[in-house]
Each structure stands twice: as structure tokens, then as C-alpha cells.
mmCIF file with all atom_site columns, C-alpha atoms in Angstrom:
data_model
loop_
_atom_site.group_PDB
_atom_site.id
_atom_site.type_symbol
_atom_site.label_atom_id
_atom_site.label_alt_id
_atom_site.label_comp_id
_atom_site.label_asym_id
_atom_site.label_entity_id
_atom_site.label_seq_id
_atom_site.pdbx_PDB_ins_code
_atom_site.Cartn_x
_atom_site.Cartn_y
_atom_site.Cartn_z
_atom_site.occupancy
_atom_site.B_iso_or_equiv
_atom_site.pdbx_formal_charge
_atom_site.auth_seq_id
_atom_site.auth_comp_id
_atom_site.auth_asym_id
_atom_site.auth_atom_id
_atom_site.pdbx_PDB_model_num
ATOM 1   C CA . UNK O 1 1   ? 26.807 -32.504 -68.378 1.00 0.00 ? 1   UNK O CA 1
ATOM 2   C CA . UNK O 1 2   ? 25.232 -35.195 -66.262 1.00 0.00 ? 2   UNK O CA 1
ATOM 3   C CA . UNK O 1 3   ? 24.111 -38.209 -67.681 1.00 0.00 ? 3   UNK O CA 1
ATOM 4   C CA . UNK O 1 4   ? 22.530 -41.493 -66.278 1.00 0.00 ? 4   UNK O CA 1
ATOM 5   C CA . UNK O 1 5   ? 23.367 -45.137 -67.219 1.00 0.00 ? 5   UNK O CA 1
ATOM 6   C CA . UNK O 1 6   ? 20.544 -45.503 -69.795 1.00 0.00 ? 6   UNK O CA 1
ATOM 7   C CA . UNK O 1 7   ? 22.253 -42.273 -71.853 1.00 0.00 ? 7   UNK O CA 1
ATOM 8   C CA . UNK O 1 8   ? 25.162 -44.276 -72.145 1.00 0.00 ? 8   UNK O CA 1
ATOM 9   C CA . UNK O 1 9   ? 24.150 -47.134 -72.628 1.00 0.00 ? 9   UNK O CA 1
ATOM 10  C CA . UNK O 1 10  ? 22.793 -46.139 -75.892 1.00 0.00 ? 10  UNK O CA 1
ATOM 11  C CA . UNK O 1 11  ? 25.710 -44.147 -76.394 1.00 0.00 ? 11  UNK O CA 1
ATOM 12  C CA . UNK O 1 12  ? 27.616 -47.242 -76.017 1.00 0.00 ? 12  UNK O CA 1
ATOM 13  C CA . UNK O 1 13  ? 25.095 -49.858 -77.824 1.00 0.00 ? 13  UNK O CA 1
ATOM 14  C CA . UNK O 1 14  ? 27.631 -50.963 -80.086 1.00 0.00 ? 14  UNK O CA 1
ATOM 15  C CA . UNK O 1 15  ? 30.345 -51.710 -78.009 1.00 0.00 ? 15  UNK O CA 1
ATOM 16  C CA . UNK O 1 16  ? 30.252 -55.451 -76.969 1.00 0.00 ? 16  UNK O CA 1
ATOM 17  C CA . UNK O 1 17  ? 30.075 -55.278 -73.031 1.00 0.00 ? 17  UNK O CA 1
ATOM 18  C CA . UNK O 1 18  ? 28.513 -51.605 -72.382 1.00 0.00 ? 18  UNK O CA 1
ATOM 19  C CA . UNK O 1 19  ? 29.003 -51.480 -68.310 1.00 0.00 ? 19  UNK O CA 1
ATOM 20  C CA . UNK O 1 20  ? 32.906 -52.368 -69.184 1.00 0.00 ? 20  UNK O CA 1
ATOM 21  C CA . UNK O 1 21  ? 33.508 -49.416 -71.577 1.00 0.00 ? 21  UNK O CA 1
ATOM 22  C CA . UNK O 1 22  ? 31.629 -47.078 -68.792 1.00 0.00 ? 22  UNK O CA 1
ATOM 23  C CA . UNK O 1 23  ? 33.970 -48.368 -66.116 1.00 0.00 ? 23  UNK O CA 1
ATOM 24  C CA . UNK O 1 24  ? 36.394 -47.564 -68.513 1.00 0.00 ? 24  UNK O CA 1
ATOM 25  C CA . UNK O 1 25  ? 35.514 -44.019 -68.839 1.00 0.00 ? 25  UNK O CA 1
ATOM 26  C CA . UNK O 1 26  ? 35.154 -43.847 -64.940 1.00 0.00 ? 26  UNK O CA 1
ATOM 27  C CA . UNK O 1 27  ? 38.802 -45.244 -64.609 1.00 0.00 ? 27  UNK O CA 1
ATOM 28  C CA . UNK O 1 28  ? 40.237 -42.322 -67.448 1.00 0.00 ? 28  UNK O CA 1
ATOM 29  C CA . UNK O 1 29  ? 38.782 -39.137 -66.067 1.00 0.00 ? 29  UNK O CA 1
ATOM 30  C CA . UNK O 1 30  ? 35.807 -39.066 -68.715 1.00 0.00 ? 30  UNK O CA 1
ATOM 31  C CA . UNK O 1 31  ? 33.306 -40.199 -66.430 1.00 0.00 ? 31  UNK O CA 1
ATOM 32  C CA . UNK O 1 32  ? 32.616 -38.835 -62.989 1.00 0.00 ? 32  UNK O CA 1
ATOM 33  C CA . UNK O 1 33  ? 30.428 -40.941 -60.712 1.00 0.00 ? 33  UNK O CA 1
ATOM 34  C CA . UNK O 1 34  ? 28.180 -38.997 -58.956 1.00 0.00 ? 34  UNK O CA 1
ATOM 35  C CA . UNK O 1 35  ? 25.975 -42.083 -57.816 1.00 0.00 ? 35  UNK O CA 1
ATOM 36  C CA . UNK O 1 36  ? 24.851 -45.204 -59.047 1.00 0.00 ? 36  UNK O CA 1
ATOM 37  C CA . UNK O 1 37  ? 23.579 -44.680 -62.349 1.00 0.00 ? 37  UNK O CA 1
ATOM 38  C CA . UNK O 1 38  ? 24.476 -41.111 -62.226 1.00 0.00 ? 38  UNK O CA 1
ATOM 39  C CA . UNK O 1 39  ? 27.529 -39.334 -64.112 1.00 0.00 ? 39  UNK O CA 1
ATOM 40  C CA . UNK O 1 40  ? 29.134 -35.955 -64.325 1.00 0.00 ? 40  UNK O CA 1
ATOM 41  C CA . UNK O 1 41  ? 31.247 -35.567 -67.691 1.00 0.00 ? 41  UNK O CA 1
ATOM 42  C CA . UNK O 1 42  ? 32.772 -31.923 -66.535 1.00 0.00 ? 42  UNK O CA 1
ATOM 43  C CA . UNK O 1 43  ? 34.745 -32.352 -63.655 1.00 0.00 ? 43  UNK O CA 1
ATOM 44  C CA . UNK O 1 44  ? 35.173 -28.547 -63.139 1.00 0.00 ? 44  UNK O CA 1
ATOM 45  C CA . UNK O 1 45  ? 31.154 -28.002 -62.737 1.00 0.00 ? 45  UNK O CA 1
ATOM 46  C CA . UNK O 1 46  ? 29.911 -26.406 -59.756 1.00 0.00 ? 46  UNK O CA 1
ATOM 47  C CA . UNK O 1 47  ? 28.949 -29.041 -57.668 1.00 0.00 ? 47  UNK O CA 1
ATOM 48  C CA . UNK O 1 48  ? 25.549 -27.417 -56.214 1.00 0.00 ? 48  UNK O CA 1
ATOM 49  C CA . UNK O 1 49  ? 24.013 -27.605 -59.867 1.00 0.00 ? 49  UNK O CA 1
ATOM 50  C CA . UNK O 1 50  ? 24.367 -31.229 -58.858 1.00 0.00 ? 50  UNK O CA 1
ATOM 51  C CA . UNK O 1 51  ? 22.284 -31.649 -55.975 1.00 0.00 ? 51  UNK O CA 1
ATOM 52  C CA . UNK O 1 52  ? 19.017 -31.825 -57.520 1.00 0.00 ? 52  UNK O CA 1
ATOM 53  C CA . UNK O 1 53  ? 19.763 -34.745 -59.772 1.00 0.00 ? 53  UNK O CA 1
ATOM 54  C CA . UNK O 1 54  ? 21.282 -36.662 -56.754 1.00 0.00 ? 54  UNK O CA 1
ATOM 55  C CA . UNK O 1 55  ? 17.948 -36.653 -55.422 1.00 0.00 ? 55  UNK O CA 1
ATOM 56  C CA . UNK O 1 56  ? 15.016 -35.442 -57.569 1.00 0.00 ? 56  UNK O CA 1
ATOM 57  C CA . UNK O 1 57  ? 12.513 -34.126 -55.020 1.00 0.00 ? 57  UNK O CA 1
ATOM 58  C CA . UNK O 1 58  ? 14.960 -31.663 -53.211 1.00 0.00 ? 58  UNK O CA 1
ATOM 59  C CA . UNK O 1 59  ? 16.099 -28.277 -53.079 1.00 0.00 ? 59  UNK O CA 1
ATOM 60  C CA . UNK O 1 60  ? 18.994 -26.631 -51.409 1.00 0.00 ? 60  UNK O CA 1
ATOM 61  C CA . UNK O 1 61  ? 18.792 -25.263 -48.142 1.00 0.00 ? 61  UNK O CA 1
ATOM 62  C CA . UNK O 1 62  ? 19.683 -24.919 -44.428 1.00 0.00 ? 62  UNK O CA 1
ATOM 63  C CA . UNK O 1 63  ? 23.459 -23.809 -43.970 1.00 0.00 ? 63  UNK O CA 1
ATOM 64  C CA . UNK O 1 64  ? 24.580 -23.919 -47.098 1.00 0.00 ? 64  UNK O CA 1
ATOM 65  C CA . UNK O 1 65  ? 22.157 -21.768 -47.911 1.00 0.00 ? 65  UNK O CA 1
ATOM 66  C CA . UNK O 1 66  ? 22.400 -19.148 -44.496 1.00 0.00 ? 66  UNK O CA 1
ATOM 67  C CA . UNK O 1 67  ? 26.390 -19.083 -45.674 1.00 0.00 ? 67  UNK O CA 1
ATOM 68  C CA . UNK O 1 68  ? 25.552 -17.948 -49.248 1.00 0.00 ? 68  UNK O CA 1
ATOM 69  C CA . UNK O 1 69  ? 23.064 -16.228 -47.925 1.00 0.00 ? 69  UNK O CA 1
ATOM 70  C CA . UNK O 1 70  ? 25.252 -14.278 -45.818 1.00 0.00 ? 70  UNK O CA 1
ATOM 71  C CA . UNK O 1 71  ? 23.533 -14.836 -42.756 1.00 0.00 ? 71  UNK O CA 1
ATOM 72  C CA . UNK O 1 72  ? 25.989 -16.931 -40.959 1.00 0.00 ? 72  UNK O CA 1
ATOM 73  C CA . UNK O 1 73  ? 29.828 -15.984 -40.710 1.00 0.00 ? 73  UNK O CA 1
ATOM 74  C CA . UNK O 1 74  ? 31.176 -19.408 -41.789 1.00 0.00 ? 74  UNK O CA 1
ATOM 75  C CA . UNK O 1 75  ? 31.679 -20.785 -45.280 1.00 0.00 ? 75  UNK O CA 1
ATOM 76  C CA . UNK O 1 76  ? 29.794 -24.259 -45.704 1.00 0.00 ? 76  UNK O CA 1
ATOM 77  C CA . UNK O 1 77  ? 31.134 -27.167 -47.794 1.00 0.00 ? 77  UNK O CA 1
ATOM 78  C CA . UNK O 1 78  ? 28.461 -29.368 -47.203 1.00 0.00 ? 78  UNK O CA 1
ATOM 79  C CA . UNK O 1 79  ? 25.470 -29.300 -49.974 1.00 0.00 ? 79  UNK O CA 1
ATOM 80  C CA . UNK O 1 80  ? 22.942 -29.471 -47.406 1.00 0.00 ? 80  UNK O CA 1
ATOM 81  C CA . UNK O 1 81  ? 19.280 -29.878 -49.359 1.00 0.00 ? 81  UNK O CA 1
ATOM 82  C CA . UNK O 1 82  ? 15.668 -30.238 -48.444 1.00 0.00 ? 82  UNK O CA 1
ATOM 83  C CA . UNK O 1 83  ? 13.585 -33.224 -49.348 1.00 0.00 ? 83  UNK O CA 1
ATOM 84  C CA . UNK O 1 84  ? 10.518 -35.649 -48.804 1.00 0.00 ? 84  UNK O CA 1
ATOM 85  C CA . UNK O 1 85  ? 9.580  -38.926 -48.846 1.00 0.00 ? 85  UNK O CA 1
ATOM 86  C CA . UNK O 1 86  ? 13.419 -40.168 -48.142 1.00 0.00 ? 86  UNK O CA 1
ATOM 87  C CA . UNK O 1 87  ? 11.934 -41.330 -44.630 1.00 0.00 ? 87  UNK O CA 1
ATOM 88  C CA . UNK O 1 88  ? 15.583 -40.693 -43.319 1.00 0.00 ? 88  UNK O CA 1
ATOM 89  C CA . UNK O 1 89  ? 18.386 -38.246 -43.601 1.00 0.00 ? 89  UNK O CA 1
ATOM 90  C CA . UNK O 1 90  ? 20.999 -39.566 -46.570 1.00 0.00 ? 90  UNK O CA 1
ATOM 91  C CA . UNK O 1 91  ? 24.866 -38.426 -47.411 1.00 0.00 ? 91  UNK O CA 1
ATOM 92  C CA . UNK O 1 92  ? 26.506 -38.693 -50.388 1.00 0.00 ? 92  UNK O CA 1
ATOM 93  C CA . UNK O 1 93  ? 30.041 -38.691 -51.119 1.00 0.00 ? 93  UNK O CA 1
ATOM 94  C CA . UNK O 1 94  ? 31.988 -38.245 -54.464 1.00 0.00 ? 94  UNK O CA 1
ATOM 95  C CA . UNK O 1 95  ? 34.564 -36.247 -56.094 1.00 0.00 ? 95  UNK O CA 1
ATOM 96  C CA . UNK O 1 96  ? 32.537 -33.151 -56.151 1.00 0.00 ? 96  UNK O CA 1
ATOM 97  C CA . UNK O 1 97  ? 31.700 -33.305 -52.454 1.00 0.00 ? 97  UNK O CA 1
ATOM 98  C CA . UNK O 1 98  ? 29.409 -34.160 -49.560 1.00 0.00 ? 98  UNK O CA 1
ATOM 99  C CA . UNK O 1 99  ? 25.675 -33.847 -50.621 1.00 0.00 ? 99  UNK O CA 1
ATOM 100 C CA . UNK O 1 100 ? 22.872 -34.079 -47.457 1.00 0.00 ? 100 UNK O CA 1
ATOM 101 C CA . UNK O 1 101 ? 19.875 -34.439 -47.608 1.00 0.00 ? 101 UNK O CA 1
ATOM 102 C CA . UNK O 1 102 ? 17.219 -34.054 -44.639 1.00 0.00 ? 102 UNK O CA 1
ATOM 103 C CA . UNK O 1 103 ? 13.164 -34.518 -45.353 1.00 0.00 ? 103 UNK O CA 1
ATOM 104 C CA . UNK O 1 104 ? 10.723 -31.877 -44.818 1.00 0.00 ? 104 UNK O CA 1
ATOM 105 C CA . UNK O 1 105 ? 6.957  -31.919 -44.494 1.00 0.00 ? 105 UNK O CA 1
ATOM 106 C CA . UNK O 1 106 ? 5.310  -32.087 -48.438 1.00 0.00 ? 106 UNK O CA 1
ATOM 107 C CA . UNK O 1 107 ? 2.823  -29.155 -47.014 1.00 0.00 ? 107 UNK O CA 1
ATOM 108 C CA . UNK O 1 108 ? 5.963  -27.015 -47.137 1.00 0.00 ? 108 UNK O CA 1
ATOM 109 C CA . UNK O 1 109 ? 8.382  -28.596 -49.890 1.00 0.00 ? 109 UNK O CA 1
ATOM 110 C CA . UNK O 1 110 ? 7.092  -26.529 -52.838 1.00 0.00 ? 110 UNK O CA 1
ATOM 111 C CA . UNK O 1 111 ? 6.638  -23.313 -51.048 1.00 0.00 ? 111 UNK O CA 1
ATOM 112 C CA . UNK O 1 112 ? 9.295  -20.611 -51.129 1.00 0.00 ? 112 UNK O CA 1
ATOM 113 C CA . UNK O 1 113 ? 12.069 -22.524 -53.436 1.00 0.00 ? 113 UNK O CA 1
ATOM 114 C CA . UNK O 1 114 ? 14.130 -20.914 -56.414 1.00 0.00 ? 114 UNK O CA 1
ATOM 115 C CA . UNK O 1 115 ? 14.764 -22.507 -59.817 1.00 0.00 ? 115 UNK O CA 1
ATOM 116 C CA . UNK O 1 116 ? 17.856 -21.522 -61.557 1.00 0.00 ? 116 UNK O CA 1
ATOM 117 C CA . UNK O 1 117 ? 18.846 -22.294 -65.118 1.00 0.00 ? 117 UNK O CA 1
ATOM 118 C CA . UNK O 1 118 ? 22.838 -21.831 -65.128 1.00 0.00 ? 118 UNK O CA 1
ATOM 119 C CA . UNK O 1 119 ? 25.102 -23.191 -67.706 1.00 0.00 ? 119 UNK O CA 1
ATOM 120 C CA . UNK O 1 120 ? 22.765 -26.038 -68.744 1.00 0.00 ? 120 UNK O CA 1
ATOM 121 C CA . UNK O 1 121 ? 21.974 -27.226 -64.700 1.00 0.00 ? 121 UNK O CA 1
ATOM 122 C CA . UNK O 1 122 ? 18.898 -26.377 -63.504 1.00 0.00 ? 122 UNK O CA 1
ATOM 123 C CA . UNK O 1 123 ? 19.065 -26.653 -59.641 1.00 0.00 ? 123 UNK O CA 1
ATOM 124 C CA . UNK O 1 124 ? 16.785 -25.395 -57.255 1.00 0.00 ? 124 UNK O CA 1
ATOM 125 C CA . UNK O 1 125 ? 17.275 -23.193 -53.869 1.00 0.00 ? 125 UNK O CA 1
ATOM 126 C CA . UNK O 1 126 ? 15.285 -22.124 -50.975 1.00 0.00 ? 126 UNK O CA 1
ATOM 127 C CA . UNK O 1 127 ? 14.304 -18.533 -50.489 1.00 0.00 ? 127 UNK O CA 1
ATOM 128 C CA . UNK O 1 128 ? 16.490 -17.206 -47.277 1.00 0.00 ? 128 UNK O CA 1
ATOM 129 C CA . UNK O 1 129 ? 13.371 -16.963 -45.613 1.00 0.00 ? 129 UNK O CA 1
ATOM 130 C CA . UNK O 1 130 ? 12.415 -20.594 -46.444 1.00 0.00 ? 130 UNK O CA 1
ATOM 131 C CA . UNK O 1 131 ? 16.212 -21.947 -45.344 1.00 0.00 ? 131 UNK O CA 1
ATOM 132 C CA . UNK O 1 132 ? 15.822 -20.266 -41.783 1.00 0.00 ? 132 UNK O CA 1
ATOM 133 C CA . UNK O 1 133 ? 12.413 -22.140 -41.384 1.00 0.00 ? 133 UNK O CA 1
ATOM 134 C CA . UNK O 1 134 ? 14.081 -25.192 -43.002 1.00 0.00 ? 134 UNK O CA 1
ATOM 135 C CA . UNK O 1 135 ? 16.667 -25.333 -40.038 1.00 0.00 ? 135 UNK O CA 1
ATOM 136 C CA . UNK O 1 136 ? 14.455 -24.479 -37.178 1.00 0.00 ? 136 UNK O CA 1
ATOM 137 C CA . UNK O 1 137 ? 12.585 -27.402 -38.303 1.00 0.00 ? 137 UNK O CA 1
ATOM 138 C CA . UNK O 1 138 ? 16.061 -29.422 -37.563 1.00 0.00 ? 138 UNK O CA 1
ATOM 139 C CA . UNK O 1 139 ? 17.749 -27.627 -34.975 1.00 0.00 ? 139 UNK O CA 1
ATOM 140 C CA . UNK O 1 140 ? 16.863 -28.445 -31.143 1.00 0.00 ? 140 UNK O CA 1
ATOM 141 C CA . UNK O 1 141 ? 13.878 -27.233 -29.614 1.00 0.00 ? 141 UNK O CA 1
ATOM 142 C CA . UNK O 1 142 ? 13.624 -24.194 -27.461 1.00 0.00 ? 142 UNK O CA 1
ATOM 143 C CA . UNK O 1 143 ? 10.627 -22.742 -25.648 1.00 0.00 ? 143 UNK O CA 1
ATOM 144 C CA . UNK O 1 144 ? 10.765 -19.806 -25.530 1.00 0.00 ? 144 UNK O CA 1
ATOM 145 C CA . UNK O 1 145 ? 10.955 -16.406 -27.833 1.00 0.00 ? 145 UNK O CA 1
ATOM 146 C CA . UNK O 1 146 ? 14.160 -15.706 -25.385 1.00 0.00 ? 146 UNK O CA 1
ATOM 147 C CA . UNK O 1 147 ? 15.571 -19.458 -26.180 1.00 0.00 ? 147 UNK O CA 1
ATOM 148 C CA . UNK O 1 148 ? 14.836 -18.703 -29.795 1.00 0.00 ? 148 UNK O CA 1
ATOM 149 C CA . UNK O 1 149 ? 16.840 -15.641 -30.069 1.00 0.00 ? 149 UNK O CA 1
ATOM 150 C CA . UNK O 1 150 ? 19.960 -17.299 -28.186 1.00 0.00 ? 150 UNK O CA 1
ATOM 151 C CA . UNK O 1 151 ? 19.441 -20.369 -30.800 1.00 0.00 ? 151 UNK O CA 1
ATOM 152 C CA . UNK O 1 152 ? 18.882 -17.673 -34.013 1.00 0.00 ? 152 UNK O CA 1
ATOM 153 C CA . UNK O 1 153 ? 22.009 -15.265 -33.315 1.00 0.00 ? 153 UNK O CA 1
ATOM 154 C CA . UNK O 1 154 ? 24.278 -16.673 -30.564 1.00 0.00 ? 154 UNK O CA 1
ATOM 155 C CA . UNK O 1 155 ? 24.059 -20.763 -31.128 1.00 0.00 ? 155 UNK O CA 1
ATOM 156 C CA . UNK O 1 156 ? 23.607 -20.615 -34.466 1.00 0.00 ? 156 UNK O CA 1
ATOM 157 C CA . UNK O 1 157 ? 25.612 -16.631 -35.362 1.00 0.00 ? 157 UNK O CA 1
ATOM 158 C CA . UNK O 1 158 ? 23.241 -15.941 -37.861 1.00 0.00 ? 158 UNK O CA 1
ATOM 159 C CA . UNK O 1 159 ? 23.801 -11.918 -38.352 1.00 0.00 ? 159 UNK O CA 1
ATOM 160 C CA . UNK O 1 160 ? 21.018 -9.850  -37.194 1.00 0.00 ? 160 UNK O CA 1
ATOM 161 C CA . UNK O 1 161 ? 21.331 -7.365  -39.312 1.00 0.00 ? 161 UNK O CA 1
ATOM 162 C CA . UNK O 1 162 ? 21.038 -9.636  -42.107 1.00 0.00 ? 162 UNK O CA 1
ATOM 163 C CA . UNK O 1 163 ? 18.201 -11.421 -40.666 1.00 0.00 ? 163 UNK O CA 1
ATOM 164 C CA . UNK O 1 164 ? 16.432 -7.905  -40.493 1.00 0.00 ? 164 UNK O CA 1
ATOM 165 C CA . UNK O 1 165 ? 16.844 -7.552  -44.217 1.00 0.00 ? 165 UNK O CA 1
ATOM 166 C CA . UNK O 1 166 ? 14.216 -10.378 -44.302 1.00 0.00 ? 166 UNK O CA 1
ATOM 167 C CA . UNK O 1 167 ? 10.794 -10.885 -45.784 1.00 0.00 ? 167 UNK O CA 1
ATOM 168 C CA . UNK O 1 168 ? 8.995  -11.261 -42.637 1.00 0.00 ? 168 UNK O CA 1
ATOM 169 C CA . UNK O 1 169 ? 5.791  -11.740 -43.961 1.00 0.00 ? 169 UNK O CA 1
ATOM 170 C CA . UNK O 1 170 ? 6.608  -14.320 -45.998 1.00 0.00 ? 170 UNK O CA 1
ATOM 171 C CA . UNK O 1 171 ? 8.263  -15.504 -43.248 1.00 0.00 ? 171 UNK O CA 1
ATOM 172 C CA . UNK O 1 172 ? 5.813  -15.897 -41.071 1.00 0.00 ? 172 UNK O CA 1
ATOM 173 C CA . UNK O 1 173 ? 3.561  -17.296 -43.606 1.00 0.00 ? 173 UNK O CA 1
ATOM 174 C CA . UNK O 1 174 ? 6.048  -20.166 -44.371 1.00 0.00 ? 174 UNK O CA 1
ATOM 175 C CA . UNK O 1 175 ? 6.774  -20.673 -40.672 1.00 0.00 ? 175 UNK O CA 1
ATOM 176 C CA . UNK O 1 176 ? 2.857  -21.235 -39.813 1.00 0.00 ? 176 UNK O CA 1
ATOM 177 C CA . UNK O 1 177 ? 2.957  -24.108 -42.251 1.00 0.00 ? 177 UNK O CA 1
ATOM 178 C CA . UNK O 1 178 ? 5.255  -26.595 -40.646 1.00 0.00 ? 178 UNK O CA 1
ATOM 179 C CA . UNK O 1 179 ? 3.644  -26.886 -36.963 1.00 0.00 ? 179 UNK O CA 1
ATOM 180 C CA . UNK O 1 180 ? 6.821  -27.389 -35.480 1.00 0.00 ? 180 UNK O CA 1
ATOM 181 C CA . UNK O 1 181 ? 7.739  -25.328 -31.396 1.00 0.00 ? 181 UNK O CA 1
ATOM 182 C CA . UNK O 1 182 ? 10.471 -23.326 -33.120 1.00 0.00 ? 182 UNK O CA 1
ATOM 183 C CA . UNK O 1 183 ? 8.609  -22.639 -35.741 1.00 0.00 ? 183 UNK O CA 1
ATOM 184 C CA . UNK O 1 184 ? 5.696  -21.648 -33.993 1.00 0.00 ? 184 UNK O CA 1
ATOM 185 C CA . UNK O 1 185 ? 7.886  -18.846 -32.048 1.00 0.00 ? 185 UNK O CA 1
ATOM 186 C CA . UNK O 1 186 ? 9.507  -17.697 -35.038 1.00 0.00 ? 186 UNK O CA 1
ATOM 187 C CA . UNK O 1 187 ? 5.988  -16.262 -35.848 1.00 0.00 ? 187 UNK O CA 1
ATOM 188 C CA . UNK O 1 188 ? 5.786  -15.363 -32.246 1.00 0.00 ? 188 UNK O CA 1
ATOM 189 C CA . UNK O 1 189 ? 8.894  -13.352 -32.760 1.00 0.00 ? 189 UNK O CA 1
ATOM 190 C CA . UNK O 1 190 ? 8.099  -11.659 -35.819 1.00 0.00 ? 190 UNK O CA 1
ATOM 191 C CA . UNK O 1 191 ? 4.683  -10.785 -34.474 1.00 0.00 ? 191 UNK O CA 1
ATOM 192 C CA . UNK O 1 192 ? 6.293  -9.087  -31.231 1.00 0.00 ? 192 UNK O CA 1
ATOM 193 C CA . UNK O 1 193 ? 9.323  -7.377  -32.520 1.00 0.00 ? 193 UNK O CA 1
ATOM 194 C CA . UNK O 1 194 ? 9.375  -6.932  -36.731 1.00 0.00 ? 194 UNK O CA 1
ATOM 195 C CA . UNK O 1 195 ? 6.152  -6.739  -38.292 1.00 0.00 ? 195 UNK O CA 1
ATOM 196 C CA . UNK O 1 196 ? 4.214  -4.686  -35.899 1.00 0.00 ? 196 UNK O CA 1
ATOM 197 C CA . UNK O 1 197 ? 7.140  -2.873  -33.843 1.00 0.00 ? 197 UNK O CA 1
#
């Protein structure tokens, strides 16, 4: 269960120094720091229901995502997770793992995200249509449909069968919102070869 300072200190309230008997609990096991002000009391808990509580305003996406996805070949340990309003890409690092985070346009943050209700967590996941968009937002440019296949399914080894199993007018729709190059030809190349091949 994840609980934040204020929990325990009323939890606590009648011990006589309440930060000492939390560092206390950190030191035997009981605790689990997640961040500052920010505990895990299961230690066995997956650590993607975390994410969201590391930083509100997020949602999971980009490879970690694509690799439960299945689009991409490898396995990804990073929690990589959309947000906005960060103003910069953060990282953090406890006992459950690495946890990125990289800001997206607000326009797009609601759009094409998953809640979840698992086990007591609630955490929240991008579509695989929404994660693809989410990473050509961050991956280098290319200009052209050509560069954009090379980047998709050779750079990148996202499957293309797998990718063909995708929503591509939702994709499309979600790509149009971010006014990004990449993006941009993502529509291009849904246009030319999968919605109206």
C-alpha cells in the first residue's frame, strides 16, 4: 500500500519524535521509500502500479509500453511515463526501480490513456496507439515517410505485423494532435499505405 508522510504521521502522532520512528521503519524493511514523502509498505508490489503516484499527472508509455505491448522484441526495465508541466525530463531511483518521466503537450495528455484498478493501485497506461505517438514525439526527426519507416521498424524494431494490428484511425487522430514532423508523417503513412490501401 503506498502511503505519504502525512498518513504516517498521524499514524505515528503519539510517538514522541514522528520522522524518527518513520526512519525507523525505513531502516527495518517496513517502510519502502519510494520518494520524499512517498512510501511503499509491500515490497513485493509490482512496481508499475507505482508510477502514477511518483508523479500525479502521468501515465505510462513509450517503451515500456511498445515491450508489453509486444511491439518491440526487447524487454524494458525502465518505467518510462508520460507527463506535463514537469518542464524537464526527471528519473527516479529506488528499490523498485528506475521510473522516467518525459512531458508531453496537455492537448494530448488525456487522450488515448487506460486506467486500471489492480490489487488496490490504480495506475494508468497509454493505448498502444497513443505510446507509438508518445515516442515519435521523442525520438529524432526524420523527413520523410521512407525515414519514418527505417525509424518505426529497423531503428526502433518495432514488429510490423504487430503494428498492423493497430487502430489506425485512432491513430491518426491522436497523431494530428501533437504537431510534431514525425508525427505529421505518421498520418502521412497511414493515409498512403493502411487506411485507404
Amino acid at each position: 500500500m503506498i502511503v505519504t508522510v502525512n498518513i504516517l504521521k498521524n499514524k505515528y502522532q503519539n510517538y514522541r519524535n514522528v520522522l524518527d520512528k518513520i526512519k525507523r521503519e525505513v531502516d527495518n524493511g517496513t517502510l519502502i521509500r519510494i520518494k520524499n514523502g512517498l512510501y511503499e509498505t509491500d515490497r513485493n508490489v509490482e512496481p508499475y502500479y507505482l508510477a502514477s503516484s511518483i508523479v500525479s499527472r502521468s501515465y505510462l508509455s513509450f517503451e515500456w509500453a511498445l515491450s508489453i505491448y509486444g511491439l518491440i522484441p526487447e524487454r524494458v526495465y525502465t518505467f518510462t511515463s508520460a507527463s506535463y508541466n514537469l518542464r524537464k525530463n526527471k528519473t527516479y531511483v529506488n528499490y523498485f526501480g528506475c521510473f522516467e518521466f518525459y512531458d508531453v503537450p496537455k492537448n494530448i495528455f488525456y487522450e488515448g490513456v487506460n486506467s486500471y484498478l489492480e490489487k488496490g493501485y490504480i495506475y494508468k497506461i497509454a493505448t498502444k496507439e497513443k505510446a507509438i505517438c508518445d515516442c515519435l514525439a521523442k525520438w529524432p526527426v526524420v523527413h520523410s515517410i521512407k525515414q519514418l519507416k527505417i525509424l518505426l521498424f529497423e531503428d526502433k524494431r518495432i514488429y510490423e505485423n504487430e503494428f498492423n494490428k493497430c487502430d489506425f484511425k485512432a491513430m491518426s487522430n491522436l497523431a494530428s494532435l501533437y504537431h510534431k514532423t514525425n508525427l505529421k508523417l505518421l498520418v502521412e503513412l497511414i493515409n498512403k499505405e493502411y487506411l485507404y490501401a
